[in-house]
CSV table of N, CA and C in Angstrom, one decimal:
chain,number,residue,atom,x,y,z
A,1,PRO,N,46.3,2.3,16.8
A,1,PRO,CA,45.0,2.5,17.3
A,1,PRO,C,44.0,1.7,16.5
A,2,THR,N,43.0,1.1,17.2
A,2,THR,CA,42.0,0.3,16.5
A,2,THR,C,40.8,1.2,16.1
A,3,SER,N,40.4,1.0,14.9
A,3,SER,CA,39.2,1.7,14.5
A,3,SER,C,38.0,0.8,14.3
A,4,ALA,N,36.9,1.4,14.3
A,4,ALA,CA,35.7,0.5,14.1
A,4,ALA,C,35.6,0.1,12.7
A,5,PRO,N,35.1,-1.1,12.5
A,5,PRO,CA,35.0,-1.6,11.1
A,5,PRO,C,34.1,-0.7,10.3
A,6,THR,N,34.5,-0.5,9.0
A,6,THR,CA,33.6,0.3,8.2
A,6,THR,C,32.7,-0.6,7.3
A,7,GLY,N,31.6,-0.1,7.0
A,7,GLY,CA,30.7,-0.9,6.1
A,7,GLY,C,30.0,-2.0,6.9
A,8,SER,N,30.0,-2.0,8.2
A,8,SER,CA,29.3,-3.0,8.9
A,8,SER,C,27.8,-2.9,8.8
A,9,PRO,N,27.1,-4.0,8.8
A,9,PRO,CA,25.6,-3.9,8.6
A,9,PRO,C,25.0,-3.3,9.9
A,10,ARG,N,23.9,-2.7,9.6
A,10,ARG,CA,23.1,-2.0,10.7
A,10,ARG,C,22.6,-3.1,11.6
A,11,PRO,N,22.4,-2.9,12.9
A,11,PRO,CA,21.9,-3.9,13.8
A,11,PRO,C,20.4,-4.2,13.4
A,12,VAL,N,20.1,-5.5,13.6
A,12,VAL,CA,18.8,-6.0,13.1
A,12,VAL,C,17.7,-5.2,13.8
A,13,GLY,N,17.8,-4.8,15.0
A,13,GLY,CA,16.8,-4.0,15.7
A,13,GLY,C,16.4,-2.7,14.9
A,14,SER,N,17.4,-2.1,14.4
A,14,SER,CA,17.1,-0.8,13.7
A,14,SER,C,16.4,-1.1,12.3
A,15,ASN,N,16.7,-2.3,11.7
A,15,ASN,CA,15.9,-2.6,10.5
A,15,ASN,C,14.5,-2.9,10.8
A,16,GLN,N,14.3,-3.5,12.0
A,16,GLN,CA,12.9,-3.8,12.4
A,16,GLN,C,12.1,-2.6,12.7
A,17,SER,N,12.8,-1.6,13.3
A,17,SER,CA,12.1,-0.4,13.6
A,17,SER,C,11.8,0.4,12.4
A,18,ALA,N,12.7,0.4,11.4
A,18,ALA,CA,12.5,1.0,10.1
A,18,ALA,C,11.3,0.4,9.4
A,19,ALA,N,11.3,-1.0,9.4
A,19,ALA,CA,10.2,-1.7,8.8
A,19,ALA,C,8.9,-1.4,9.4
A,20,ALA,N,8.9,-1.2,10.7
A,20,ALA,CA,7.7,-0.8,11.5
A,20,ALA,C,7.2,0.6,11.0
A,21,ALA,N,8.1,1.5,10.8
A,21,ALA,CA,7.8,2.8,10.3
A,21,ALA,C,7.1,2.7,8.9
A,22,VAL,N,7.7,1.9,8.1
A,22,VAL,CA,7.1,1.7,6.7
A,22,VAL,C,5.7,1.1,6.8
A,23,ARG,N,5.5,0.1,7.7
A,23,ARG,CA,4.2,-0.5,7.9
A,23,ARG,C,3.2,0.5,8.4
A,24,ALA,N,3.6,1.5,9.3
A,24,ALA,CA,2.7,2.5,9.7
A,24,ALA,C,2.3,3.4,8.6
A,25,CYS,N,3.2,3.7,7.7
A,25,CYS,CA,2.8,4.4,6.5
A,25,CYS,C,1.8,3.7,5.7
A,26,CYS,N,2.0,2.4,5.5
A,26,CYS,CA,1.1,1.6,4.7
A,26,CYS,C,-0.3,1.6,5.3
A,27,ALA,N,-0.4,1.5,6.6
A,27,ALA,CA,-1.6,1.5,7.3
A,27,ALA,C,-2.3,2.9,7.1
A,28,SER,N,-1.5,4.0,7.2
A,28,SER,CA,-2.1,5.3,7.0
A,28,SER,C,-2.7,5.4,5.5
A,29,LEU,N,-2.0,4.9,4.6
A,29,LEU,CA,-2.4,5.0,3.2
A,29,LEU,C,-3.7,4.1,3.0
A,30,ALA,N,-3.8,3.0,3.6
A,30,ALA,CA,-5.0,2.1,3.5
A,30,ALA,C,-6.2,2.9,4.2
A,31,ALA,N,-5.9,3.5,5.3
A,31,ALA,CA,-7.0,4.3,6.0
A,31,ALA,C,-7.4,5.4,5.1
A,32,ALA,N,-6.5,6.1,4.4
A,32,ALA,CA,-6.8,7.2,3.5
A,32,ALA,C,-7.6,6.7,2.4
A,33,ALA,N,-7.3,5.5,1.9
A,33,ALA,CA,-8.1,5.0,0.8
A,33,ALA,C,-9.5,4.7,1.2
A,34,ARG,N,-9.7,4.1,2.4
A,34,ARG,CA,-11.0,3.8,2.9
A,34,ARG,C,-11.9,5.1,3.1
A,35,SER,N,-11.2,6.2,3.5
A,35,SER,CA,-12.0,7.4,3.8
A,35,SER,C,-12.0,8.4,2.6
A,36,ALA,N,-11.4,8.0,1.5
A,36,ALA,CA,-11.4,8.9,0.3
A,36,ALA,C,-12.8,9.3,-0.1
A,37,LYS,N,-13.0,10.5,-0.5
A,37,LYS,CA,-14.4,10.9,-0.9
A,37,LYS,C,-14.6,10.7,-2.4
A,38,ASP,N,-13.6,10.4,-3.1
A,38,ASP,CA,-13.8,10.1,-4.6
A,38,ASP,C,-13.0,8.9,-5.0
A,39,GLU,N,-13.4,8.4,-6.1
A,39,GLU,CA,-12.7,7.2,-6.6
A,39,GLU,C,-11.3,7.4,-7.0
A,40,GLY,N,-10.9,8.6,-7.5
A,40,GLY,CA,-9.5,8.9,-7.8
A,40,GLY,C,-8.6,8.9,-6.6
A,41,GLY,N,-9.1,9.5,-5.5
A,41,GLY,CA,-8.3,9.5,-4.3
A,41,GLY,C,-8.2,8.1,-3.7
A,42,LYS,N,-9.3,7.4,-3.8
A,42,LYS,CA,-9.3,6.0,-3.2
A,42,LYS,C,-8.3,5.1,-4.0
A,43,ALA,N,-8.3,5.2,-5.3
A,43,ALA,CA,-7.4,4.4,-6.2
A,43,ALA,C,-6.0,4.8,-6.0
A,44,MET,N,-5.7,6.1,-5.9
A,44,MET,CA,-4.3,6.6,-5.7
A,44,MET,C,-3.8,6.1,-4.3
A,45,ASN,N,-4.6,6.2,-3.3
A,45,ASN,CA,-4.1,5.7,-2.0
A,45,ASN,C,-4.0,4.2,-1.9
A,46,GLU,N,-4.9,3.5,-2.6
A,46,GLU,CA,-4.8,2.0,-2.6
A,46,GLU,C,-3.5,1.6,-3.3
A,47,GLN,N,-3.2,2.2,-4.4
A,47,GLN,CA,-2.0,1.9,-5.2
A,47,GLN,C,-0.8,2.2,-4.4
A,48,ALA,N,-0.7,3.3,-3.7
A,48,ALA,CA,0.4,3.7,-2.9
A,48,ALA,C,0.6,2.7,-1.7
A,49,ALA,N,-0.6,2.3,-1.1
A,49,ALA,CA,-0.5,1.3,0.0
A,49,ALA,C,0.1,0.0,-0.5
A,50,GLN,N,-0.3,-0.5,-1.7
A,50,GLN,CA,0.2,-1.7,-2.3
A,50,GLN,C,1.8,-1.6,-2.5
A,51,LEU,N,2.2,-0.5,-3.1
A,51,LEU,CA,3.6,-0.2,-3.3
A,51,LEU,C,4.3,-0.2,-1.9
A,52,CYS,N,3.7,0.4,-1.0
A,52,CYS,CA,4.3,0.5,0.4
A,52,CYS,C,4.5,-0.9,1.0
A,53,SER,N,3.5,-1.7,0.8
A,53,SER,CA,3.6,-3.1,1.4
A,53,SER,C,4.7,-3.9,0.8
A,54,ARG,N,5.0,-3.6,-0.5
A,54,ARG,CA,6.1,-4.3,-1.2
A,54,ARG,C,7.5,-3.8,-0.7
A,55,LYS,N,7.5,-2.7,0.0
A,55,LYS,CA,8.8,-2.1,0.5
A,55,LYS,C,9.2,-2.6,1.9
A,56,VAL,N,8.2,-3.2,2.6
A,56,VAL,CA,8.5,-3.6,4.0
A,56,VAL,C,9.6,-4.6,4.1
A,57,LYS,N,9.5,-5.7,3.3
A,57,LYS,CA,10.5,-6.8,3.4
A,57,LYS,C,11.9,-6.3,3.0
A,58,PRO,N,12.1,-5.5,1.9
A,58,PRO,CA,13.5,-5.0,1.7
A,58,PRO,C,14.0,-4.1,2.8
A,59,VAL,N,13.2,-3.4,3.4
A,59,VAL,CA,13.6,-2.5,4.5
A,59,VAL,C,14.0,-3.4,5.7
A,60,SER,N,13.1,-4.4,6.0
A,60,SER,CA,13.4,-5.3,7.1
A,60,SER,C,14.7,-6.1,6.9
A,61,ASP,N,15.0,-6.5,5.7
A,61,ASP,CA,16.2,-7.2,5.3
A,61,ASP,C,17.4,-6.3,5.2
A,62,GLY,N,17.2,-5.0,5.4
A,62,GLY,CA,18.4,-4.1,5.3
A,62,GLY,C,18.8,-3.8,3.9
A,63,LYS,N,18.0,-4.2,2.9
A,63,LYS,CA,18.4,-3.9,1.5
A,63,LYS,C,17.9,-2.6,1.0
A,64,LEU,N,17.0,-1.9,1.7
A,64,LEU,CA,16.5,-0.6,1.4
A,64,LEU,C,16.3,0.2,2.6
A,65,THR,N,16.7,1.4,2.6
A,65,THR,CA,16.5,2.3,3.8
A,65,THR,C,15.1,2.7,3.9
A,66,ARG,N,14.8,3.0,5.2
A,66,ARG,CA,13.4,3.6,5.5
A,66,ARG,C,13.2,4.8,4.7
A,67,ALA,N,14.2,5.7,4.6
A,67,ALA,CA,14.0,7.0,3.9
A,67,ALA,C,13.7,6.8,2.4
A,68,LYS,N,14.5,5.9,1.8
A,68,LYS,CA,14.3,5.6,0.4
A,68,LYS,C,13.0,5.0,0.1
A,69,ALA,N,12.5,4.0,1.0
A,69,ALA,CA,11.2,3.4,0.8
A,69,ALA,C,10.1,4.4,0.9
A,70,LEU,N,10.2,5.2,1.9
A,70,LEU,CA,9.1,6.2,2.1
A,70,LEU,C,9.1,7.3,0.9
A,71,ALA,N,10.3,7.6,0.4
A,71,ALA,CA,10.4,8.6,-0.7
A,71,ALA,C,9.8,8.0,-1.9
A,72,GLU,N,10.0,6.7,-2.2
A,72,GLU,CA,9.4,6.0,-3.3
A,72,GLU,C,7.8,6.0,-3.2
A,73,VAL,N,7.4,5.7,-2.0
A,73,VAL,CA,5.9,5.7,-1.7
A,73,VAL,C,5.3,7.1,-1.9
A,74,ARG,N,6.0,8.1,-1.4
A,74,ARG,CA,5.5,9.5,-1.5
A,74,ARG,C,5.5,9.9,-3.0
A,75,SER,N,6.5,9.5,-3.8
A,75,SER,CA,6.5,9.9,-5.2
A,75,SER,C,5.4,9.3,-6.0
A,76,SER,N,4.7,8.2,-5.4
A,76,SER,CA,3.6,7.6,-6.2
A,76,SER,C,2.3,8.3,-5.9
A,77,LEU,N,2.3,9.3,-5.0
A,77,LEU,CA,1.1,10.0,-4.6
A,77,LEU,C,1.0,11.3,-5.4
A,78,LEU,N,-0.1,11.7,-5.8
A,78,LEU,CA,-0.3,13.0,-6.5
A,78,LEU,C,-0.6,14.1,-5.6
A,79,GLY,N,-0.9,13.8,-4.4
A,79,GLY,CA,-1.1,14.8,-3.4
A,79,GLY,C,-0.2,14.7,-2.2
A,80,PRO,N,-0.6,15.3,-1.1
A,80,PRO,CA,0.2,15.2,0.1
A,80,PRO,C,0.2,13.8,0.7
A,81,ALA,N,1.3,13.4,1.3
A,81,ALA,CA,1.4,12.1,2.0
A,81,ALA,C,0.9,12.2,3.4
A,82,PRO,N,0.3,11.1,4.0
A,82,PRO,CA,0.0,11.1,5.4
A,82,PRO,C,1.2,11.3,6.2
A,83,GLY,N,1.1,11.8,7.4
A,83,GLY,CA,2.2,12.1,8.3
A,83,GLY,C,3.1,10.9,8.6
A,84,ALA,N,2.5,9.7,8.6
A,84,ALA,CA,3.4,8.5,8.9
A,84,ALA,C,4.3,8.2,7.7
A,85,CYS,N,4.0,8.8,6.6
A,85,CYS,CA,4.9,8.6,5.4
A,85,CYS,C,5.9,9.6,5.1
A,86,ARG,N,6.1,10.5,6.1
A,86,ARG,CA,7.1,11.6,5.9
A,86,ARG,C,8.4,11.3,6.6
């Protein structure tokens, strides 16, 4: 019997959709920074948005999973993450 190859890379399309999900999180964080009522909230969301933007390429290249990238972004926040980052 023939079995499917193990360890095969994920299709490129799924990497692109994962990268799009990370970009959506970045956009949500940038919006949260713009609408923050205090400097601390603004700075925290800006920093998280910058970290988030650095995760897009590794996700797109298949070197980092969407879940891992978003978990790293969430861990940089001191408060709740926007819905797009969950």
